CSV table of C-alpha atoms and ligand atoms in Angstrom, one decimal:
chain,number,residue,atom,x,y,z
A,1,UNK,CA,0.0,0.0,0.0
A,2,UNK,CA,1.1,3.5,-1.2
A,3,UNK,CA,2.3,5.8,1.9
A,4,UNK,CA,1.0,9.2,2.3
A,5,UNK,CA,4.5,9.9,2.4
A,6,UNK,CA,5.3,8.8,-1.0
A,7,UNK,CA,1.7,10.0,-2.5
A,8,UNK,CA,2.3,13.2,-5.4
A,9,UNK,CA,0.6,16.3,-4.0
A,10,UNK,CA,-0.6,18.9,-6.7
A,11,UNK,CA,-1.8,22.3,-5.0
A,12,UNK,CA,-3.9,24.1,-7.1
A,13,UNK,CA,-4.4,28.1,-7.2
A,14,UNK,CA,-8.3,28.7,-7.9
A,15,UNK,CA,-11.0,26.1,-6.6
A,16,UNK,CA,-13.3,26.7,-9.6
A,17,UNK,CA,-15.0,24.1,-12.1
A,18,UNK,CA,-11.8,23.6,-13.9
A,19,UNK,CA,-10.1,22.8,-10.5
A,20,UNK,CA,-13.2,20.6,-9.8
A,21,UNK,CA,-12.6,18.7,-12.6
A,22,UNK,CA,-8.9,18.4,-12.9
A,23,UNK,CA,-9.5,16.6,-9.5
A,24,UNK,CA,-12.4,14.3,-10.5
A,25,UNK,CA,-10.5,13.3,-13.8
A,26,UNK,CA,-7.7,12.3,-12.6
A,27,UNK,CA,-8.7,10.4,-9.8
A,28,UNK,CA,-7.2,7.1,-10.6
A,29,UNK,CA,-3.3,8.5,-10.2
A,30,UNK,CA,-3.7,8.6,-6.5
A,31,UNK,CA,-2.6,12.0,-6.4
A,32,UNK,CA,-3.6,14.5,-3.5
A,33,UNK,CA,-4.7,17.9,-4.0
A,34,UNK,CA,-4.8,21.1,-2.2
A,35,UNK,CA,-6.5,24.2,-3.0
A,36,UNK,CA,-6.6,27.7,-2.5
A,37,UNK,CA,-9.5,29.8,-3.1
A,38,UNK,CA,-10.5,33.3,-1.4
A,39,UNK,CA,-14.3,32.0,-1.6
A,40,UNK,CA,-16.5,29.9,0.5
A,41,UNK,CA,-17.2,26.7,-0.5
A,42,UNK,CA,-15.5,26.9,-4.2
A,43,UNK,CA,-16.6,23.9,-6.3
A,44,UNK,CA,-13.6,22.2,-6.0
A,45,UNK,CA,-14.0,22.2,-2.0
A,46,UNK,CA,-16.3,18.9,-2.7
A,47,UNK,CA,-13.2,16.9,-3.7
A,48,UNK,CA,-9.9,18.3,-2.1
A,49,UNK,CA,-9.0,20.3,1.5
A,50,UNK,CA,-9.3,24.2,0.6
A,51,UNK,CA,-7.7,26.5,2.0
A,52,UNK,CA,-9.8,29.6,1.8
A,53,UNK,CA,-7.2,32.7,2.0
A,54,UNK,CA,-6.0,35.3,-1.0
A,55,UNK,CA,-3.8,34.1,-3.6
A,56,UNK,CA,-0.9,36.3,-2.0
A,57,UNK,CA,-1.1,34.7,1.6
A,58,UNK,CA,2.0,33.7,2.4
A,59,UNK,CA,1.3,31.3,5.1
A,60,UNK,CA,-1.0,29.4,2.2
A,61,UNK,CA,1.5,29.7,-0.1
A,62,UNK,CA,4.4,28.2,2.5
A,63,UNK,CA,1.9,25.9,2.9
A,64,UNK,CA,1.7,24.7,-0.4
A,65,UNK,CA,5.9,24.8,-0.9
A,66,UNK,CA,5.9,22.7,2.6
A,67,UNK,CA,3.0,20.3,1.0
A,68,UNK,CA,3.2,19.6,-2.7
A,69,UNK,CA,5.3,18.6,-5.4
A,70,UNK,CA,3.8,20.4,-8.4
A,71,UNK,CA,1.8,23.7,-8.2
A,72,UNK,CA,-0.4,24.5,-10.9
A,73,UNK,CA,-3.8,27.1,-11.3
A,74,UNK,CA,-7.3,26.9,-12.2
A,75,UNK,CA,-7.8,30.9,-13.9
A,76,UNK,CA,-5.2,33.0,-14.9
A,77,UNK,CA,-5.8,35.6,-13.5
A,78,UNK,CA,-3.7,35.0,-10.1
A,79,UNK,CA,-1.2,37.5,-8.8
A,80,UNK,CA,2.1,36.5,-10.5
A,81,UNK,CA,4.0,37.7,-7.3
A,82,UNK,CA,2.4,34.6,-6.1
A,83,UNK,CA,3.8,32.8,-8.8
A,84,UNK,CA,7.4,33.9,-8.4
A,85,UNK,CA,7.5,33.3,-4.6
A,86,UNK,CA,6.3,29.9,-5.1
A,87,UNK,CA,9.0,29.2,-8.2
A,88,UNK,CA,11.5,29.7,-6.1
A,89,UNK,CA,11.4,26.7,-4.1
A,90,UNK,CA,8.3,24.3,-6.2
A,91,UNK,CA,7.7,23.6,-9.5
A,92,UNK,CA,5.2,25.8,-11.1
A,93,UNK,CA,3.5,24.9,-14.5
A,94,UNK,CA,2.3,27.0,-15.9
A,95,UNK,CA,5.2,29.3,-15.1
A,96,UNK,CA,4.4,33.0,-13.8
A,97,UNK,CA,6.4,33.9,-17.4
A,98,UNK,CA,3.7,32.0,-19.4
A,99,UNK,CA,0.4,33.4,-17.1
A,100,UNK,CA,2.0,37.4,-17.1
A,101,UNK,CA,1.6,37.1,-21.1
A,102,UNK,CA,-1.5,35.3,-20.8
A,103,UNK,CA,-3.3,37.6,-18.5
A,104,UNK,CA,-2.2,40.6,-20.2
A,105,UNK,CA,-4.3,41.4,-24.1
A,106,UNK,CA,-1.6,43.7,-25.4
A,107,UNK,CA,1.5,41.1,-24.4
A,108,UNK,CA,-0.6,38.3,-25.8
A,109,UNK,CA,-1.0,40.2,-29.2
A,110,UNK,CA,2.7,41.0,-28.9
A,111,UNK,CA,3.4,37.8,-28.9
A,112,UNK,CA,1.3,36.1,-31.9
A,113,UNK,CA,3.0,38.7,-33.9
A,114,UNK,CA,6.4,37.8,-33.0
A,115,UNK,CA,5.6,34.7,-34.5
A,116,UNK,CA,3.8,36.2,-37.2
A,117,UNK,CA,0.5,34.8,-36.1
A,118,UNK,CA,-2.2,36.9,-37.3
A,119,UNK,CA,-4.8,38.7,-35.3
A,120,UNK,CA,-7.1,41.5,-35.7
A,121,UNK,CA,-5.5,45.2,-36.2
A,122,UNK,CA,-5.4,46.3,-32.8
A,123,UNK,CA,-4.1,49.7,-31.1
A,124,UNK,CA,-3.2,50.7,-27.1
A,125,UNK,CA,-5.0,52.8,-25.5
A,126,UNK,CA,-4.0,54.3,-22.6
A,127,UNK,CA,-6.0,57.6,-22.3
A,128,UNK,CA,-8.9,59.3,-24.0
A,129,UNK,CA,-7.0,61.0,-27.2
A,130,UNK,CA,-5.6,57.6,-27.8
A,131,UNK,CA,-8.5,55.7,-27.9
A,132,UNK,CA,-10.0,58.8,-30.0
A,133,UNK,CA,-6.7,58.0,-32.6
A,134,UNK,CA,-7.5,54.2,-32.6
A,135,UNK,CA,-11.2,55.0,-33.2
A,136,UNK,CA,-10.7,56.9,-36.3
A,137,UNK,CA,-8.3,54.7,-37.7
A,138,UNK,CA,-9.9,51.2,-37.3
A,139,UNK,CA,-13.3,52.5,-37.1
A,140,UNK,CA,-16.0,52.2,-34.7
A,141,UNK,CA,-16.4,48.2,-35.9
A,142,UNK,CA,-14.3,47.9,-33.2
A,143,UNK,CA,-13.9,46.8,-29.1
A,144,UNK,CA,-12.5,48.4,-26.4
A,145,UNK,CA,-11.1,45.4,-24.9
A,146,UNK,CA,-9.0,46.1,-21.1
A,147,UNK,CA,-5.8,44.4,-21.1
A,148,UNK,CA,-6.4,43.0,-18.2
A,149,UNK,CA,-9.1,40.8,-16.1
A,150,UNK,CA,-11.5,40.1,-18.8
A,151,UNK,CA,-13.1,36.8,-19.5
A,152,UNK,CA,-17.1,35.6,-20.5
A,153,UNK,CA,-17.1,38.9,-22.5
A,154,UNK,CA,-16.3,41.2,-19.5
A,155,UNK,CA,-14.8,44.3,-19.6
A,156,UNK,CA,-15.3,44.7,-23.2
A,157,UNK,CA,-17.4,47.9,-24.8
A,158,UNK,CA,-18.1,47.8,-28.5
A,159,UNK,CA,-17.5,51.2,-29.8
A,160,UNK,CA,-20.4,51.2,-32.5
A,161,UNK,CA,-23.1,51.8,-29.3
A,162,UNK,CA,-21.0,54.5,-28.0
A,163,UNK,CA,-18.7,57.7,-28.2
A,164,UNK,CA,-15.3,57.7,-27.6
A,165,UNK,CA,-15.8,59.7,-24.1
A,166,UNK,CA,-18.2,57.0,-23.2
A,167,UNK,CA,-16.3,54.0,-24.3
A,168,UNK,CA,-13.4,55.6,-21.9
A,169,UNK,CA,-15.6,56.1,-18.8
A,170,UNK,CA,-17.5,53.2,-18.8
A,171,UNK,CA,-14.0,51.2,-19.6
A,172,UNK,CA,-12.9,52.8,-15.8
A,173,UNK,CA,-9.9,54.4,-17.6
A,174,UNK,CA,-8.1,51.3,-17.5
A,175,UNK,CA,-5.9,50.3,-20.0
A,176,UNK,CA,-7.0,49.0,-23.3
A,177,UNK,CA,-6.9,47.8,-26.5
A,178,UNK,CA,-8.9,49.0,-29.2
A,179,UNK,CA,-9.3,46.2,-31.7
A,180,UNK,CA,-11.3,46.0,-34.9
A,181,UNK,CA,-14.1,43.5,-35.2
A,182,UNK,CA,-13.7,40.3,-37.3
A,183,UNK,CA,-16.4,39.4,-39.8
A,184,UNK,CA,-15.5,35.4,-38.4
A,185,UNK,CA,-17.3,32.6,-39.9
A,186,UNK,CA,-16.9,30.8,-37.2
A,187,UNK,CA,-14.4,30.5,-34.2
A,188,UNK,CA,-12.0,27.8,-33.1
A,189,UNK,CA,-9.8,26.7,-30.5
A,190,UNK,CA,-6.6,24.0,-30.4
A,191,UNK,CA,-6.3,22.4,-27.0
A,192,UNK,CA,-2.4,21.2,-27.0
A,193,UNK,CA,-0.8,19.3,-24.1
A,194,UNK,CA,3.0,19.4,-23.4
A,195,UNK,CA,4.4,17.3,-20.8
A,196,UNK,CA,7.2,18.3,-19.1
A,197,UNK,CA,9.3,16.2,-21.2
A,198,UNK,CA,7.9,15.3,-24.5
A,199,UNK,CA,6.4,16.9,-27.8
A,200,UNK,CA,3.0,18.5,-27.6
A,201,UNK,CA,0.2,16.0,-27.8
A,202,UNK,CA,-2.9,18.0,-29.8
A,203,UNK,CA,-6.7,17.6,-29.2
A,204,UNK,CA,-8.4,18.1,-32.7
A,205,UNK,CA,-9.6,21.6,-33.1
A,206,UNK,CA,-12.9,22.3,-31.3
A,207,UNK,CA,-15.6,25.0,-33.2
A,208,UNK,CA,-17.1,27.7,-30.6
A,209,UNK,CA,-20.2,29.4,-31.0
A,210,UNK,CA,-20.8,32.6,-28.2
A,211,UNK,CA,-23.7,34.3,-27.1
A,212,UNK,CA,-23.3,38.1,-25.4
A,213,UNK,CA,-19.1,37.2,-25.3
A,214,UNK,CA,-20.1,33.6,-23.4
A,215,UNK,CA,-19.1,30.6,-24.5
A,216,UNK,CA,-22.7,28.7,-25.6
A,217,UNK,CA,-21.8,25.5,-27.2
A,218,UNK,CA,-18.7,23.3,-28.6
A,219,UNK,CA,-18.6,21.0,-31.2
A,220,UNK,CA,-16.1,19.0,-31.6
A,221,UNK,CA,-14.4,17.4,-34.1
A,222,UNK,CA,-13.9,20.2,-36.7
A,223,UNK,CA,-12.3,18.4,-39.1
A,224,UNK,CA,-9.8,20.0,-41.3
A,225,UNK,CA,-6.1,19.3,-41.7
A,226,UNK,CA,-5.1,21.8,-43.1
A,227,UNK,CA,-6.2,24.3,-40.5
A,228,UNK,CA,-5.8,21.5,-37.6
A,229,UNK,CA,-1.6,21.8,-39.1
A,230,UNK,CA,-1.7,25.5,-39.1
A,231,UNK,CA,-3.0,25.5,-35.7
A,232,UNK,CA,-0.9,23.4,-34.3
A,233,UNK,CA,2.3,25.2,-35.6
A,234,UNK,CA,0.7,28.2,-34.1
A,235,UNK,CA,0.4,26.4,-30.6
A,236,UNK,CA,4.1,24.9,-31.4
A,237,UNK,CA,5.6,28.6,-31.5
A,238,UNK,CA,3.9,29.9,-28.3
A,239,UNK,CA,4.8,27.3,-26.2
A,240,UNK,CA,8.5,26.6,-27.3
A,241,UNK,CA,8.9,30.3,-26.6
A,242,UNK,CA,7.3,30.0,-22.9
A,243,UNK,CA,9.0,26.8,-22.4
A,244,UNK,CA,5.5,25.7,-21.3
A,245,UNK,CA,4.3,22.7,-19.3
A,246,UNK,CA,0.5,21.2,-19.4
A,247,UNK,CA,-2.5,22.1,-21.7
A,248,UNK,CA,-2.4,25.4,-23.1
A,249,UNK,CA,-5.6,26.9,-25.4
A,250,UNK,CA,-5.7,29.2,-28.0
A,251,UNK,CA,-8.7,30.6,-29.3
A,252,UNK,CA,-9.1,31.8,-33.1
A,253,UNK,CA,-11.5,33.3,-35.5
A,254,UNK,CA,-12.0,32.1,-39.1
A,255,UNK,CA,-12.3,34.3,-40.7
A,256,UNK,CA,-14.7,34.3,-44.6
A,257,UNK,CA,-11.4,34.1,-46.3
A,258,UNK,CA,-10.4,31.3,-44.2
A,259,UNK,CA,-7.2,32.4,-42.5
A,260,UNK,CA,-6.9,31.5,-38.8
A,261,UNK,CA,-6.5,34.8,-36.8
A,262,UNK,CA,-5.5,34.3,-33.2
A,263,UNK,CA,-7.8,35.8,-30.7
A,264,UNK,CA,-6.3,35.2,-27.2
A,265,UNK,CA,-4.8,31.8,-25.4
A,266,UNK,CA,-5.5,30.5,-22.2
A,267,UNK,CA,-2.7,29.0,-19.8
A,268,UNK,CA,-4.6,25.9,-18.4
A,269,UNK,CA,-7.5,23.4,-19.0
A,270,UNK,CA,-10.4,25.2,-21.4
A,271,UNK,CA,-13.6,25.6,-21.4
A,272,UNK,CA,-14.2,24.6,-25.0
A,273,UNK,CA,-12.1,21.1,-23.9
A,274,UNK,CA,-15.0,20.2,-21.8
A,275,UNK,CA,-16.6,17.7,-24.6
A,276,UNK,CA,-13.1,15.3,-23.7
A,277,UNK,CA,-14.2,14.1,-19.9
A,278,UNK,CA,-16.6,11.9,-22.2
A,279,UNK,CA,-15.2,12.6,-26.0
A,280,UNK,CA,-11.6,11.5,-25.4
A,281,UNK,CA,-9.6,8.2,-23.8
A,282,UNK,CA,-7.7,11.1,-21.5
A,283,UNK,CA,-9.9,14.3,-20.8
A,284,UNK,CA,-7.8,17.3,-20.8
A,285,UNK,CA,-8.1,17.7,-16.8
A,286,UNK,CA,-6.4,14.5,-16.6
A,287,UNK,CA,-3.8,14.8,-19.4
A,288,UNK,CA,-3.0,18.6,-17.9
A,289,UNK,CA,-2.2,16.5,-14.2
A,290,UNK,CA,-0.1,14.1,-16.3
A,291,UNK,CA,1.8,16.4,-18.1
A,292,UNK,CA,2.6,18.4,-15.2
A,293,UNK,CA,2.8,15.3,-12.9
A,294,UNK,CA,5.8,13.9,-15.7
A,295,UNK,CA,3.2,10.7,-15.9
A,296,UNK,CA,3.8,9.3,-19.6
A,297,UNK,CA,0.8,10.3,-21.9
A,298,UNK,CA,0.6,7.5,-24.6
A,299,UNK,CA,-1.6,9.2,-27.0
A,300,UNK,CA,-5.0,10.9,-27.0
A,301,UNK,CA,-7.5,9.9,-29.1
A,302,UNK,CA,-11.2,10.9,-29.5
A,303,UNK,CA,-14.5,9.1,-29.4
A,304,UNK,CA,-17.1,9.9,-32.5
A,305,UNK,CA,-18.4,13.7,-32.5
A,306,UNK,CA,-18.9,15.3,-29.3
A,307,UNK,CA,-20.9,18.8,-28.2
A,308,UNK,CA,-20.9,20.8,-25.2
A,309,UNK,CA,-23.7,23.2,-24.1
A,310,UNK,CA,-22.9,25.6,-21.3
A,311,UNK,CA,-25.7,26.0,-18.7
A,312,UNK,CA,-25.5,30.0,-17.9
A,313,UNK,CA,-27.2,32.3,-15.2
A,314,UNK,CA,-29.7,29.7,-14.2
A,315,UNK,CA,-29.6,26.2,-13.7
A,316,UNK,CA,-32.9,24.5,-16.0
A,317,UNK,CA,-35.3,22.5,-13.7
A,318,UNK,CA,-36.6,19.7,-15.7
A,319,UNK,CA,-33.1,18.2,-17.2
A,320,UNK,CA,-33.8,14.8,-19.0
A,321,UNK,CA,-30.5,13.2,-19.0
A,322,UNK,CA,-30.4,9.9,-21.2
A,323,UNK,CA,-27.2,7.8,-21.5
A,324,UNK,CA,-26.2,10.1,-24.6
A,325,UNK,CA,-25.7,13.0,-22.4
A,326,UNK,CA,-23.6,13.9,-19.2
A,327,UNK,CA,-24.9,16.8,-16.8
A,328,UNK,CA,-21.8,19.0,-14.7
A,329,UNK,CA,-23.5,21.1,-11.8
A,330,UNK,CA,-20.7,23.0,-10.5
A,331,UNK,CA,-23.0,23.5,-7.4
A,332,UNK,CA,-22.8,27.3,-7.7
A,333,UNK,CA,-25.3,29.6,-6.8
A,334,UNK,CA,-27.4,31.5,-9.6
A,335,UNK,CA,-26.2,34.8,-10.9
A,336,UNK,CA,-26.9,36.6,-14.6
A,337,UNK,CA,-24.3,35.6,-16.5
A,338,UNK,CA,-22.6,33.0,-14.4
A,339,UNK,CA,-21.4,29.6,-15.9
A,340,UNK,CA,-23.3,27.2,-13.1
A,341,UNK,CA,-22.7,23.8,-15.3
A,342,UNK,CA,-22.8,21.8,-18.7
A,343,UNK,CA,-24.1,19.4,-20.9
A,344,UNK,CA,-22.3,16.9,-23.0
A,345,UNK,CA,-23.1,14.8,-25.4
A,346,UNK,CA,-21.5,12.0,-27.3
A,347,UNK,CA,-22.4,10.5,-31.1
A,348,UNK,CA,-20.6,8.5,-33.6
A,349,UNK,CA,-22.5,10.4,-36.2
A,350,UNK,CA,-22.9,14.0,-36.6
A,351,UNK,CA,-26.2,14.4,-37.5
A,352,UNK,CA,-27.6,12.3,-34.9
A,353,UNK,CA,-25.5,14.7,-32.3
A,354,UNK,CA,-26.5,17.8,-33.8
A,355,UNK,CA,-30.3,16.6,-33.6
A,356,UNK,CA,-29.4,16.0,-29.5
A,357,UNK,CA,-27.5,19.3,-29.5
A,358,UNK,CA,-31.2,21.0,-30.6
A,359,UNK,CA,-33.3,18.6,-28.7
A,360,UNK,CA,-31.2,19.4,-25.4
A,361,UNK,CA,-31.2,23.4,-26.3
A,362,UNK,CA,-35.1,22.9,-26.7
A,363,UNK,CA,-36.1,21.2,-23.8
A,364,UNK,CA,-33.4,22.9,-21.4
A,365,UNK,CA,-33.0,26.2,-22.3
B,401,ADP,P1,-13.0,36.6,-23.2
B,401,ADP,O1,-11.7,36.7,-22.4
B,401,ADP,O2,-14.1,37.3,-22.5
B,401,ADP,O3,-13.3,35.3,-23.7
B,401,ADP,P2,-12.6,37.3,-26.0
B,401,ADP,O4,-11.7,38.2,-26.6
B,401,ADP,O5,-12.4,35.8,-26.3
B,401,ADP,O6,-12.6,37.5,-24.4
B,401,ADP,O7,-14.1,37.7,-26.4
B,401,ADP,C1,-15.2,36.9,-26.2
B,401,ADP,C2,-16.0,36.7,-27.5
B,401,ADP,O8,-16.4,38.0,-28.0
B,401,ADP,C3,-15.2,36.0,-28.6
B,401,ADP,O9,-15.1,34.6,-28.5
B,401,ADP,C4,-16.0,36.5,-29.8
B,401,ADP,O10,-17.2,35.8,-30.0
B,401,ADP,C5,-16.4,37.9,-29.4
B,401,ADP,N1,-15.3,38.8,-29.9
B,401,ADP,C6,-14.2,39.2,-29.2
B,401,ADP,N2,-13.4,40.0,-29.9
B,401,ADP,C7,-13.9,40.0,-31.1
B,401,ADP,C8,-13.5,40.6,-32.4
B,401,ADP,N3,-12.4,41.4,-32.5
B,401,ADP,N4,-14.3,40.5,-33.4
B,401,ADP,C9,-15.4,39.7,-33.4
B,401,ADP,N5,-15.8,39.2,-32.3
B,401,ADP,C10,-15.1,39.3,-31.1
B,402,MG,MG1,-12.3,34.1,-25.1
């Protein structure tokens, strides 16, 4: 019988649904968790001791360096001084390096165009005359997007409602980017895994559709090899030059000419990888703890078509689950807006799952 000495301890910054489920997944490698989350009951409480303290505590981060191997988060948005002080005596993955970029829009940008992967003309804004400048050269098809601390669509004012003045105040004068809206015809993101010491192990490319800035609903396989290739060199790029561990995201748009053009990435386990708990042989909670956990990932491979439906502001009251779908509940209270849980579903053929994805939309939402 394994020791507790001798058990792998992964702490975990941020007790959300993705922490939840990094947990639940990867249950059968006998690794502990510990997580730390300023709110009460977090979902990932259910499943692992939380410590409930800010991200900066140092006693809970001690704690953690006293505790665990491996240190990874659930958002990005942590303080990277946390990040730092933990580096210097644990591993960190992903690194505070890698989740600096990744919190930051203009730093992200930056770096898709070192690589010379496209995105949408974009410009800073740092005051009123500049986002005045931006405005009349990109138009007012465009977004005032903060750099910082945005995610479900938050934080994001689309200029075509409002004037520049406006834009500014409601923004809370914080720096921006102004970027020009993309006429997509659809979006996409590539969910890659890299273990701490092997190539990058890809997912194949997942198609989004939002509602209000929300993810709504993934589908998954998109199948395309061409852009799956590009993609993945895309994904290559990044993470060679963050020298990154565990499952990184990147979002794109596809645009009507059919060029890729990289939105923003995401540092850990995604929302659009959801379909995988039930759509892959490894989910990407579990093949994230692997890679970061130096656990050999044979391959990943997928199981027919899969969709995911996001259950937002309100949980439905009469869900008819058959054996076709899976219900999440995070266990989170109500709010507008809030992500409380999800739907998937599983089909070897694509119309039959598209035919579930509208009877489950129907009946549930
Ligand atoms: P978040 O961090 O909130 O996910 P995103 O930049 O991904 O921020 O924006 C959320 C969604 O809003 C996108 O997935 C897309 O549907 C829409 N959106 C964002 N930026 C643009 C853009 N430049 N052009 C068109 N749609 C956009
Ligand atoms: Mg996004």
């Amino acid at each position: 019988m394994e020791t507790l000495e001798n058990k792998m301890r992964i702490g975990i910054l941020g007790g959300g649904q993705l922490a939840m489920m990094m947990i639940q997944m990867s249950a059968k490698h006998n690794i502990d968790f510990i997580v730390v989350d300023p709110s009460d009951n977090p979902p990932a409480s259910k499943y692992a001791q939380c410590i409930k303290s800010d991200y900066n505590d140092k006693d809970s981060l001690d704690r953690l360096i006293n505790e665990c191997d491996i240190v990874t988060i659930d958002f990005e948005n942590v303080p990277s001084e946390a990040l730092k002080y933990l580096e210097n005596k644990i591993s960190v993955y992903p690194s505070s390096y890698a989740v600096e970029i990744c919190q930051d829009r203009l730093k992200e940008k930056k770096i898709f165009n070192k690589h010379n992967i496209p995105t949408t003309e974009f410009h800073t804004v740092n005051s009123i005359s500049d986002l005045s400048l931006a405005i009349s050269i990109l138009g007012t098809d465009s977004i005032l997007k903060s750099r910082r601390l945005g995610y479900d669509g938050k934080n994001q004012i689309t200029i075509n409602k409002y004037s520049a003045e406006e834009a500014w105040l409601l923004s809370g004068e914080a720096e921006a980017i102004l970027e020009k809206k993309v006429d997509f015809k659809t979006e996409l993101s590539i969910i890659g895994v890299c273990p701490k010491s092997s190539e990058t192990i890809f997912y194949p490319l997942v198609e989004n559709f939002h509602r209000d800035g929300i993810l709504n609903l993934s589908i998954a396989p998109y199948n395309n090899t061409k852009l799956q290739k590009l993609a993945e060199s895309y994904h290559n790029k990044i993470t060679k030059e963050l020298n990154y561990t565990g499952v990184l995201v990147i979002e794109f748009f596809l645009d009507k000419s059919g060029s890729l053009i990289a939105n923003e990435m995401a540092p850990r386990v995604h929302n659009s990888g959801h379909w995988t708990n039930e759509g892959a042989n490894i989910s990407q909670f579990e093949a994230h703890v692997m890679a970061i956990a130096d656990i050999n990932i044979k391959n990943i491979s997928i199981n027919g078509n899969s969709a995911m439906l996001n259950i937002i502001s309100k949980m439905p009251e009469n869900i008819l689950i058959n054996n076709n779908y899976k219900l999440y509940d995070y266990g989170k209270s109500e709010r507008l807006n809030r992500k409380l849980g999800h739907i998937t579903v599983n089909n070897n053929d694509k119309k039959d799952l598209m035919k579930d994805v509208e009877k489950i939309s129907k009946s549930v939402f």
